[in-house]
XYZ file of C-alpha atoms in Angstrom:
620
model
C 155.997 -108.230 64.791
C 154.476 -105.077 66.213
C 153.879 -102.201 63.922
C 151.336 -99.450 63.794
C 149.844 -96.588 61.899
C 149.842 -93.645 64.241
C 146.479 -91.919 64.296
C 147.888 -88.555 65.307
C 146.296 -85.473 63.878
C 148.897 -83.115 65.374
C 149.752 -80.334 62.943
C 152.507 -77.761 62.746
C 151.564 -74.186 63.548
C 151.697 -73.344 59.875
C 149.058 -75.950 59.194
C 146.754 -74.629 61.882
C 146.063 -71.357 60.135
C 142.435 -70.789 59.081
C 141.471 -72.735 55.993
C 139.368 -75.706 54.924
C 138.834 -78.025 57.831
C 140.353 -81.496 57.840
C 137.859 -84.365 57.648
C 138.250 -87.644 59.474
C 136.308 -90.603 58.077
C 135.694 -93.314 60.731
C 134.299 -96.678 59.698
C 134.866 -100.271 58.774
C 135.798 -101.977 55.517
C 133.556 -99.730 53.459
C 135.523 -96.747 54.653
C 138.867 -98.517 54.442
C 138.007 -99.250 50.807
C 137.520 -103.025 50.439
C 136.633 -103.652 46.771
C 138.329 -100.511 45.440
C 140.943 -100.952 42.778
C 143.462 -98.772 44.673
C 143.841 -96.457 47.639
C 143.067 -93.574 45.314
C 139.588 -94.889 44.556
C 138.323 -95.250 48.118
C 135.563 -92.778 48.908
C 137.708 -90.631 51.279
C 140.414 -90.288 48.600
C 137.885 -89.398 45.887
C 136.015 -86.971 48.141
C 139.198 -85.072 48.978
C 139.483 -83.818 45.396
C 135.817 -82.935 45.064
C 136.197 -79.953 47.397
C 137.399 -76.631 46.001
C 140.102 -76.215 47.132
C 140.836 -79.913 47.867
C 140.757 -80.942 51.498
C 142.688 -83.406 53.626
C 140.507 -86.390 54.428
C 142.022 -88.918 56.859
C 140.817 -92.489 56.322
C 140.194 -94.219 59.642
C 138.499 -97.343 58.317
C 139.373 -100.827 59.664
C 137.617 -103.786 58.111
C 135.489 -106.010 60.278
C 135.032 -103.645 63.169
C 131.821 -103.265 65.147
C 130.314 -99.926 66.063
C 131.795 -100.264 69.560
C 135.285 -100.829 68.268
C 135.025 -97.886 65.866
C 133.652 -95.684 68.650
C 136.543 -96.623 70.914
C 139.051 -95.505 68.257
C 137.088 -92.309 67.752
C 136.908 -91.621 71.520
C 133.152 -91.724 72.067
C 133.231 -95.097 73.837
C 135.894 -95.202 76.581
C 138.965 -97.344 75.843
C 140.479 -98.394 79.186
C 143.842 -100.072 79.487
C 146.135 -101.737 82.010
C 149.875 -102.103 81.399
C 152.537 -104.361 82.771
C 154.224 -103.560 86.048
C 157.822 -104.118 86.993
C 157.160 -107.660 88.345
C 154.705 -109.813 86.436
C 154.561 -112.777 88.801
C 151.355 -114.482 87.713
C 151.790 -116.038 84.289
C 148.067 -116.761 83.864
C 146.698 -114.071 81.541
C 143.434 -112.218 82.245
C 143.001 -112.988 85.944
C 141.243 -109.770 86.881
C 138.876 -109.567 83.910
C 139.054 -113.203 82.881
C 135.348 -114.029 82.782
C 134.706 -110.977 80.606
C 136.836 -112.816 78.045
C 135.386 -116.283 78.600
C 135.246 -118.095 75.254
C 131.979 -120.012 75.186
C 132.403 -123.160 73.149
C 132.398 -126.925 72.925
C 135.360 -129.136 73.955
C 135.101 -132.882 73.384
C 131.317 -132.783 73.153
C 130.778 -130.655 76.256
C 129.498 -127.083 76.132
C 131.303 -124.573 78.359
C 129.513 -121.364 79.218
C 129.938 -118.694 81.855
C 126.488 -118.214 83.385
C 127.392 -115.795 86.211
C 130.206 -113.498 87.325
C 130.815 -112.030 90.749
C 133.234 -111.406 93.605
C 133.536 -113.164 96.940
C 133.542 -111.639 100.423
C 137.175 -110.603 99.956
C 136.609 -109.006 96.531
C 138.140 -111.908 94.634
C 136.533 -112.324 91.202
C 135.012 -115.603 90.121
C 133.016 -117.055 87.277
C 130.375 -119.752 87.372
C 131.007 -122.104 84.475
C 128.374 -124.616 83.401
C 129.661 -127.706 81.602
C 127.064 -129.932 80.008
C 126.480 -132.366 77.170
C 127.642 -135.860 76.277
C 131.379 -136.475 76.533
C 133.212 -137.706 73.442
C 136.569 -138.056 75.146
C 138.143 -138.630 78.552
C 138.716 -134.937 79.362
C 137.484 -131.429 78.737
C 139.863 -128.490 78.887
C 138.250 -125.683 80.916
C 141.450 -123.612 80.855
C 141.179 -123.272 77.092
C 137.886 -121.444 77.523
C 139.082 -119.239 80.393
C 142.514 -118.315 79.166
C 142.109 -118.367 75.378
C 144.854 -120.598 74.084
C 145.069 -122.372 77.491
C 147.779 -120.208 79.053
C 150.633 -118.718 77.121
C 153.427 -121.163 76.360
C 156.350 -119.945 78.478
C 160.007 -120.438 77.754
C 161.546 -122.064 80.860
C 165.136 -122.788 81.729
C 165.357 -126.540 82.498
C 165.823 -127.226 86.201
C 163.618 -124.271 87.295
C 160.930 -124.790 89.952
C 157.369 -123.613 89.097
C 154.310 -123.375 91.250
C 150.607 -123.502 90.341
C 147.652 -122.792 92.614
C 143.896 -122.214 92.188
C 140.490 -122.636 93.879
C 137.251 -124.203 92.580
C 133.868 -124.918 94.160
C 131.078 -127.091 92.780
C 127.823 -125.107 93.111
C 125.304 -126.988 90.987
C 124.700 -130.196 89.011
C 126.358 -133.447 89.911
C 129.619 -135.352 89.591
C 127.974 -138.148 87.647
C 130.298 -139.238 84.836
C 133.193 -137.121 86.233
C 136.394 -138.836 87.268
C 138.012 -135.766 88.780
C 139.142 -132.178 88.345
C 142.814 -131.243 88.157
C 145.092 -128.226 87.859
C 147.884 -129.129 85.468
C 151.476 -127.981 85.017
C 152.518 -129.217 81.616
C 155.858 -129.503 79.832
C 155.423 -128.523 76.206
C 157.306 -128.134 72.990
C 157.929 -124.771 71.425
C 154.496 -124.677 69.792
C 152.689 -125.609 73.016
C 152.352 -129.269 72.194
C 151.890 -131.636 75.137
C 154.956 -133.512 76.367
C 154.217 -134.447 79.982
C 152.339 -133.438 83.134
C 154.814 -132.611 85.862
C 152.213 -131.512 88.488
C 148.502 -132.347 88.653
C 146.882 -131.472 92.041
C 143.214 -132.540 92.194
C 140.275 -130.465 93.429
C 137.669 -131.871 95.769
C 134.226 -131.523 94.152
C 132.199 -131.762 97.374
C 130.484 -128.359 97.390
C 133.179 -126.611 99.430
C 135.792 -124.269 98.040
C 138.767 -126.455 97.227
C 142.173 -124.796 97.032
C 145.119 -126.687 95.544
C 148.789 -125.938 94.971
C 151.767 -127.889 93.637
C 155.380 -127.284 92.663
C 157.457 -129.081 90.035
C 160.790 -128.644 88.259
C 160.812 -128.671 84.462
C 163.230 -130.623 82.342
C 162.089 -129.266 78.956
C 162.280 -125.736 77.616
C 158.600 -124.743 77.657
C 155.749 -125.011 80.160
C 152.079 -124.074 80.366
C 149.144 -124.696 82.725
C 145.435 -125.326 82.539
C 142.359 -126.652 84.380
C 141.189 -130.119 83.249
C 137.956 -131.952 84.033
C 138.473 -135.737 83.715
C 135.408 -137.450 82.162
C 134.173 -140.989 81.634
C 133.713 -141.043 77.829
C 130.103 -141.289 76.740
C 128.762 -139.837 80.001
C 126.014 -137.213 80.165
C 127.578 -134.325 82.068
C 125.865 -131.439 83.872
C 127.934 -129.589 86.446
C 128.492 -125.927 87.375
C 131.793 -124.903 88.887
C 132.651 -121.605 90.579
C 136.216 -120.954 89.371
C 138.509 -118.459 91.088
C 141.667 -116.979 89.531
C 144.726 -119.152 89.695
C 148.392 -118.326 89.966
C 151.172 -119.724 87.788
C 154.582 -118.509 88.918
C 158.268 -119.216 89.082
C 159.492 -120.505 92.434
C 159.212 -123.406 94.854
C 156.288 -122.068 96.901
C 152.890 -120.474 96.292
C 152.802 -116.771 97.101
C 149.918 -114.338 97.608
C 147.673 -114.198 94.538
C 148.563 -111.427 92.138
C 145.753 -110.434 89.805
C 146.952 -109.598 86.321
C 146.473 -107.304 84.650
C 146.765 -104.878 87.504
C 148.398 -101.592 88.285
C 151.546 -101.024 86.203
C 153.597 -98.158 84.843
C 154.915 -96.613 81.689
C 158.653 -97.000 82.253
C 161.075 -94.090 82.461
C 162.652 -93.372 79.109
C 165.755 -91.188 78.768
C 167.676 -92.134 75.604
C 171.336 -91.283 75.259
C 170.743 -90.075 71.703
C 167.666 -88.726 69.934
C 167.333 -87.188 66.482
C 164.336 -86.423 64.256
C 164.573 -86.197 60.485
C 162.257 -84.047 58.352
C 163.021 -83.636 54.686
C 162.081 -80.008 54.018
C 165.468 -79.118 52.501
C 167.446 -82.227 51.508
C 167.992 -85.888 52.335
C 169.599 -84.913 55.692
C 172.304 -87.583 55.559
C 170.169 -90.439 54.193
C 171.940 -91.864 51.148
C 171.323 -94.640 48.605
C 172.637 -98.038 49.518
C 175.264 -99.218 47.043
C 174.607 -102.894 46.366
C 176.064 -104.897 43.527
C 177.240 -101.651 41.992
C 173.724 -100.247 41.937
C 172.488 -97.144 43.826
C 168.752 -97.033 44.496
C 167.191 -93.632 43.628
C 166.810 -91.489 46.805
C 165.645 -87.899 46.660
C 164.032 -85.385 49.000
C 160.809 -83.988 47.471
C 157.829 -82.087 48.937
C 158.999 -82.628 52.479
C 159.517 -86.364 52.135
C 162.331 -88.742 51.293
C 161.377 -90.718 48.176
C 163.137 -94.110 47.898
C 162.836 -96.615 45.075
C 163.834 -100.184 44.249
C 163.878 -99.492 40.552
C 165.274 -102.837 39.328
C 163.672 -105.311 41.794
C 167.142 -106.122 43.018
C 168.223 -107.330 46.441
C 168.732 -104.878 49.335
C 167.746 -101.716 47.513
C 166.947 -98.616 49.542
C 168.487 -95.940 51.800
C 170.924 -95.836 54.716
C 172.039 -93.419 57.429
C 175.540 -93.598 58.895
C 175.065 -93.277 62.649
C 178.665 -92.181 63.373
C 178.366 -89.264 60.942
C 175.361 -87.749 62.704
C 176.327 -84.674 64.771
C 176.788 -86.048 68.265
C 176.362 -89.584 66.995
C 178.504 -92.677 67.348
C 178.396 -96.346 66.569
C 175.722 -97.895 68.827
C 177.259 -100.399 71.273
C 175.887 -103.909 71.298
C 173.005 -104.470 73.711
C 171.724 -100.869 73.602
C 168.039 -100.517 72.682
C 167.288 -98.646 69.447
C 163.932 -96.954 68.912
C 162.996 -96.107 65.320
C 159.750 -94.259 64.575
C 158.692 -93.095 61.100
C 155.890 -92.332 58.675
C 155.928 -94.377 55.481
C 153.782 -94.442 52.396
C 153.984 -97.221 49.788
C 153.539 -95.206 46.604
C 153.910 -97.792 43.846
C 154.241 -101.563 43.828
C 153.926 -104.028 46.670
C 156.226 -105.996 48.919
C 158.097 -105.652 52.178
C 160.543 -103.043 53.333
C 162.991 -104.308 55.971
C 163.947 -101.827 58.632
C 166.933 -102.370 60.868
C 170.509 -101.540 61.724
C 173.656 -102.399 59.818
C 177.262 -102.973 60.893
C 178.182 -99.974 58.631
C 176.767 -98.375 55.487
C 176.632 -101.134 52.896
C 177.171 -103.761 55.581
C 175.121 -106.630 56.962
C 172.386 -106.557 59.588
C 173.434 -105.591 63.096
C 170.188 -105.424 65.060
C 167.860 -107.990 66.686
C 164.120 -107.745 67.249
C 162.197 -109.213 70.214
C 161.417 -112.138 67.895
C 165.124 -112.692 67.275
C 164.941 -111.459 63.694
C 167.434 -108.924 62.287
C 164.731 -106.600 61.001
C 161.088 -105.599 61.257
C 159.315 -106.107 57.925
C 156.908 -103.337 56.877
C 154.219 -103.994 54.242
C 151.671 -101.201 54.719
C 151.613 -97.420 54.794
C 151.454 -95.739 58.181
C 153.343 -94.645 61.263
C 155.573 -97.223 62.885
C 157.213 -97.508 66.302
C 159.939 -100.205 66.309
C 162.395 -101.284 68.991
C 165.589 -103.297 68.395
C 168.597 -104.428 70.356
C 171.892 -103.258 68.842
C 174.039 -106.094 67.605
C 173.384 -109.351 65.728
C 175.687 -112.170 66.754
C 174.340 -114.442 64.001
C 175.992 -112.064 61.544
C 179.029 -111.498 63.833
C 178.065 -107.818 64.251
C 178.095 -106.770 67.932
C 177.663 -103.013 67.363
C 175.363 -101.056 64.987
C 176.775 -98.395 62.640
C 173.915 -97.522 60.313
C 170.103 -97.551 59.984
C 168.529 -98.832 56.765
C 165.216 -99.161 54.906
C 165.715 -101.866 52.285
C 163.565 -103.921 49.913
C 164.362 -106.938 47.793
C 162.963 -108.706 44.784
C 160.179 -106.304 43.849
C 159.661 -103.000 42.098
C 158.660 -100.751 44.951
C 158.650 -97.005 45.633
C 158.028 -95.504 49.013
C 158.313 -92.216 50.931
C 159.653 -91.614 54.410
C 159.020 -88.646 56.751
C 159.233 -87.763 60.422
C 161.929 -90.349 61.198
C 163.009 -90.538 64.831
C 166.110 -92.466 65.837
C 166.909 -92.904 69.499
C 169.036 -95.315 71.522
C 170.044 -95.982 75.072
C 169.512 -98.459 77.897
C 165.763 -98.069 78.230
C 162.754 -98.816 76.062
C 159.780 -96.528 75.343
C 157.464 -99.575 75.115
C 155.348 -101.332 77.699
C 153.084 -104.320 77.194
C 149.317 -103.694 77.479
C 147.706 -106.495 79.475
C 144.063 -105.398 79.366
C 141.812 -103.280 77.107
C 138.102 -102.742 77.688
C 137.357 -102.715 73.956
C 139.250 -104.459 71.155
C 139.734 -101.175 69.352
C 142.388 -102.565 67.004
C 140.439 -105.734 66.115
C 141.018 -106.467 62.442
C 144.134 -104.340 62.240
C 146.440 -107.332 61.505
C 149.476 -105.556 62.888
C 149.312 -102.789 60.283
C 147.587 -100.044 62.196
C 147.830 -98.387 65.592
C 146.128 -95.742 67.660
C 147.850 -92.520 68.682
C 146.787 -90.743 71.845
C 147.578 -90.287 75.519
C 147.613 -92.725 78.390
C 147.916 -91.359 81.931
C 148.998 -88.071 80.360
C 151.741 -89.677 78.279
C 151.585 -89.273 74.520
C 152.149 -92.456 72.536
C 150.868 -95.097 70.165
C 148.904 -98.285 70.932
C 149.867 -101.075 68.550
C 149.085 -104.739 68.096
C 150.539 -107.697 66.300
C 147.044 -108.642 65.108
C 146.848 -111.283 67.775
C 146.824 -111.096 71.563
C 149.913 -108.918 72.150
C 149.468 -105.137 72.529
C 152.140 -102.479 73.217
C 152.052 -98.807 74.189
C 155.034 -96.861 72.881
C 155.623 -93.445 74.402
C 156.423 -90.657 71.956
C 158.755 -88.622 74.178
C 161.367 -89.112 76.843
C 160.229 -88.813 80.423
C 160.081 -90.284 83.906
C 158.103 -93.366 84.854
C 154.343 -92.809 85.079
C 152.026 -95.061 87.119
C 149.024 -96.476 85.273
C 146.139 -97.716 87.359
C 144.022 -100.630 86.170
C 141.461 -99.469 83.532
C 143.055 -96.057 82.897
C 141.299 -94.319 79.952
C 143.328 -93.985 76.718
C 142.400 -90.768 74.855
C 142.767 -91.029 71.072
C 144.363 -87.933 69.553
C 141.717 -87.710 66.822
C 139.498 -86.140 69.456
C 141.038 -82.728 68.619
C 139.199 -79.569 67.765
C 138.510 -77.929 64.426
C 137.691 -81.010 62.396
C 134.730 -82.591 60.688
C 133.996 -86.257 61.224
C 132.195 -88.608 58.858
C 130.897 -91.535 60.958
C 130.003 -94.928 59.472
C 129.376 -97.641 62.015
C 127.111 -100.626 62.661
C 127.465 -102.783 59.540
C 129.276 -105.549 61.425
C 126.907 -105.633 64.436
C 123.643 -104.457 62.854
C 121.807 -107.380 64.468
C 122.245 -105.548 67.830
C 120.583 -102.267 66.867
C 120.426 -100.875 70.428
C 124.220 -101.153 70.672
C 124.702 -99.530 67.276
C 122.425 -96.593 68.175
C 124.150 -96.136 71.516
C 127.625 -96.191 69.980
C 126.706 -93.740 67.193
C 125.188 -91.379 69.764
C 128.382 -91.583 71.812
C 130.498 -90.839 68.722
C 128.318 -87.888 67.755
C 128.453 -86.420 71.271
C 132.243 -86.699 71.203
C 132.841 -84.649 68.009
C 134.215 -81.167 68.853
C 131.908 -78.425 67.654
C 129.285 -81.028 66.625
C 130.612 -81.051 63.077
C 129.668 -84.591 62.151
C 127.678 -86.567 59.571
C 126.242 -90.070 60.030
C 126.332 -92.477 57.088
C 123.601 -95.069 56.464
C 124.336 -98.732 57.019
C 124.534 -100.616 53.748
C 122.768 -103.984 53.308
C 124.525 -107.006 51.830
C 123.185 -109.533 49.331
C 124.357 -112.158 51.807
C 122.032 -110.805 54.530
C 118.917 -112.797 55.367
C 115.543 -110.932 55.142
C 115.457 -110.378 58.912
C 118.869 -108.672 58.893
C 117.910 -106.497 55.915
C 114.772 -105.410 57.726
C 116.770 -104.654 60.861
C 119.175 -102.476 58.835
C 116.297 -100.681 57.131
C 114.750 -99.938 60.524
C 118.118 -98.784 61.881
C 118.563 -96.422 58.962
C 115.076 -95.005 59.408
C 115.794 -94.387 63.089
C 119.151 -92.723 62.256
C 117.442 -90.509 59.652
C 114.889 -89.371 62.242
C 117.480 -88.787 64.965
C 120.081 -86.965 62.897
C 117.948 -85.333 60.124
C 120.232 -83.186 57.925
C 123.296 -84.873 59.405
C 122.187 -88.230 58.060
C 123.749 -89.210 54.730
C 121.621 -91.779 52.924
C 124.350 -93.627 51.034
C 122.055 -96.478 50.122
C 119.541 -94.083 48.500
C 122.374 -92.466 46.499
C 123.475 -95.851 45.202
C 119.909 -96.803 44.246
C 119.464 -93.594 42.285
C 122.709 -94.241 40.411
C 121.706 -97.819 39.409
C 121.377 -98.683 35.720
C 118.251 -100.113 34.152
C 119.510 -103.649 33.748
C 117.344 -106.463 35.055
C 119.991 -107.394 37.625
C 120.230 -103.913 39.141
C 116.469 -103.560 39.288
C 116.143 -106.967 40.951
C 118.662 -105.890 43.574
C 116.754 -102.689 44.264
C 113.525 -104.623 44.641
C 115.300 -106.947 47.125
C 116.562 -103.980 49.134
C 120.272 -104.480 48.403
C 122.983 -102.474 46.639
C 122.742 -102.589 42.831
C 125.281 -105.114 41.653
C 126.731 -102.758 39.008
C 128.062 -100.642 41.903
C 129.593 -103.309 44.099
C 132.608 -105.615 43.916
C 131.037 -108.431 45.998
C 128.019 -109.003 48.169
C 128.598 -105.768 50.103
C 131.728 -103.802 49.189
C 131.557 -101.198 46.485
C 133.537 -100.957 43.297
C 135.239 -97.736 42.127
C 132.009 -96.398 40.656
C 130.082 -97.108 43.836
C 132.717 -95.398 46.002
C 132.642 -92.366 43.693
C 128.874 -92.071 44.212
C 129.188 -92.260 47.999
C 132.003 -89.712 47.885
C 129.665 -87.231 46.160
C 126.996 -87.917 48.808
C 129.389 -87.162 51.673
C 130.748 -84.018 50.052
C 127.272 -82.707 49.181
C 126.066 -83.229 52.725
C 129.151 -81.480 54.137
C 128.757 -78.445 51.908
C 125.034 -78.301 52.684
C 125.948 -77.902 56.377
C 128.128 -74.944 55.498
C 131.358 -76.678 56.514
């Protein structure tokens, strides 16, 4: 499932009139609010009400992120992307930047590490992989380290020919204890489990570059490929291999190597129907779903549509009849439906299922890319969803309504800025490469709004390896060269930024300082504050000292722009033995934290005051 919170700061002209500036708080879990009892007790939420008049403070915290990942979302560190082209021939992922993603580790007792990267005389990238240790089994899977989870498990129509090819050269060590080196084409089950090898060409490990290729026809429904070093169990192994990108493709012959990711394009998008819903006046055609004689409360209030499952019943929510929209009609089966919206979960918890219905009050009539009838939403934010009209499992070929429904839980939510579009094309394209994992830790519940190759859209992730870019507006196809910069929309003018970064990579202080400097330089008008890095009771003494030194350096570099959050928490400590022991140890007083690091409501309230005081002292 691919969902995302759009990080757009675009405002209507009415909201751009002079007044208190919006504040954006960038950070990790301490900004996101881990440990707080609710969204309302995070420090950005508390701080908003401490201003007179209250200000809008946008929380841009994602737990677990490093300073580099935060800086990429903020725009200070470049975030470069590559998207899919019209013909993805090479099924091996990461063949242009593969050794940047090499996963150092141990497989069957043997350590795999990339000790050098380079390009050959023709500009072909390679990586020198050293494999050493004592073997505990008869093979070691090099492909797992190069390609992550080996290579993606690909659905394959039985009876289809597939071709694999690659080149390897032994450059150091010896072949002692090694029985051979093979490139495998493997039949697999749906989960990637091994069924059989249907092609296994062997490399020659004689010091020369050895190129191999093989073709086989599958009889099962899934295939994958990898590089395998065959070992004599118990042997001491020490060999270094220069590994060149391979190709894994459909067809009965090897073709010219295609490096992926490469140059691609954002596809043309011209929907047959497009309509945006804002709820400034009324519900604009969105009505309660009548289910089991019950109508869920639906009302337009303060520019939003408020929807409620007030009895924890099944399929409670709101619907829109497509055919009753001016210019609308029932969506024919097979058409692609794009639904974008802003949602806030106001009270309760649970999932809201978004999808199409055969008709108002009917059953599901859409299909996702995962063959589900709906996308399930469980977090506030901005979402960009794509469906196919029709659901044959429910015997519903066309789609006659759009619905937001919950079941089995008391839940209240608001909707705004809903866009419904449909046609033959999709606004989405797969992102095959990103220079920084800017959405690391997002778990599918957050996205990044901005522009790519001049096209406005949202970068989203499923929390795993799959990323999508969804364009916001119709337009022609736009070429995207490899490593094209993505420009986050938060880099707009007229705002203040509170920057907290470095907690999750404090042991690399040079990187933290560089990233913070890049973030500060990127803030329009230089209206920024830098928060101190908080120590954890789980840190060892060396890490605590590194953090203390980092904070001292930040205080010197940024002077009045430095907000000493740790000092504010120490001053607010009580006189208990436990708090005083924590202060003596150089960590956050335990009365102000929920765990080893994250603050409780009282702790977040103290940091909120510190941020607000520093902002007002700057005259902002």
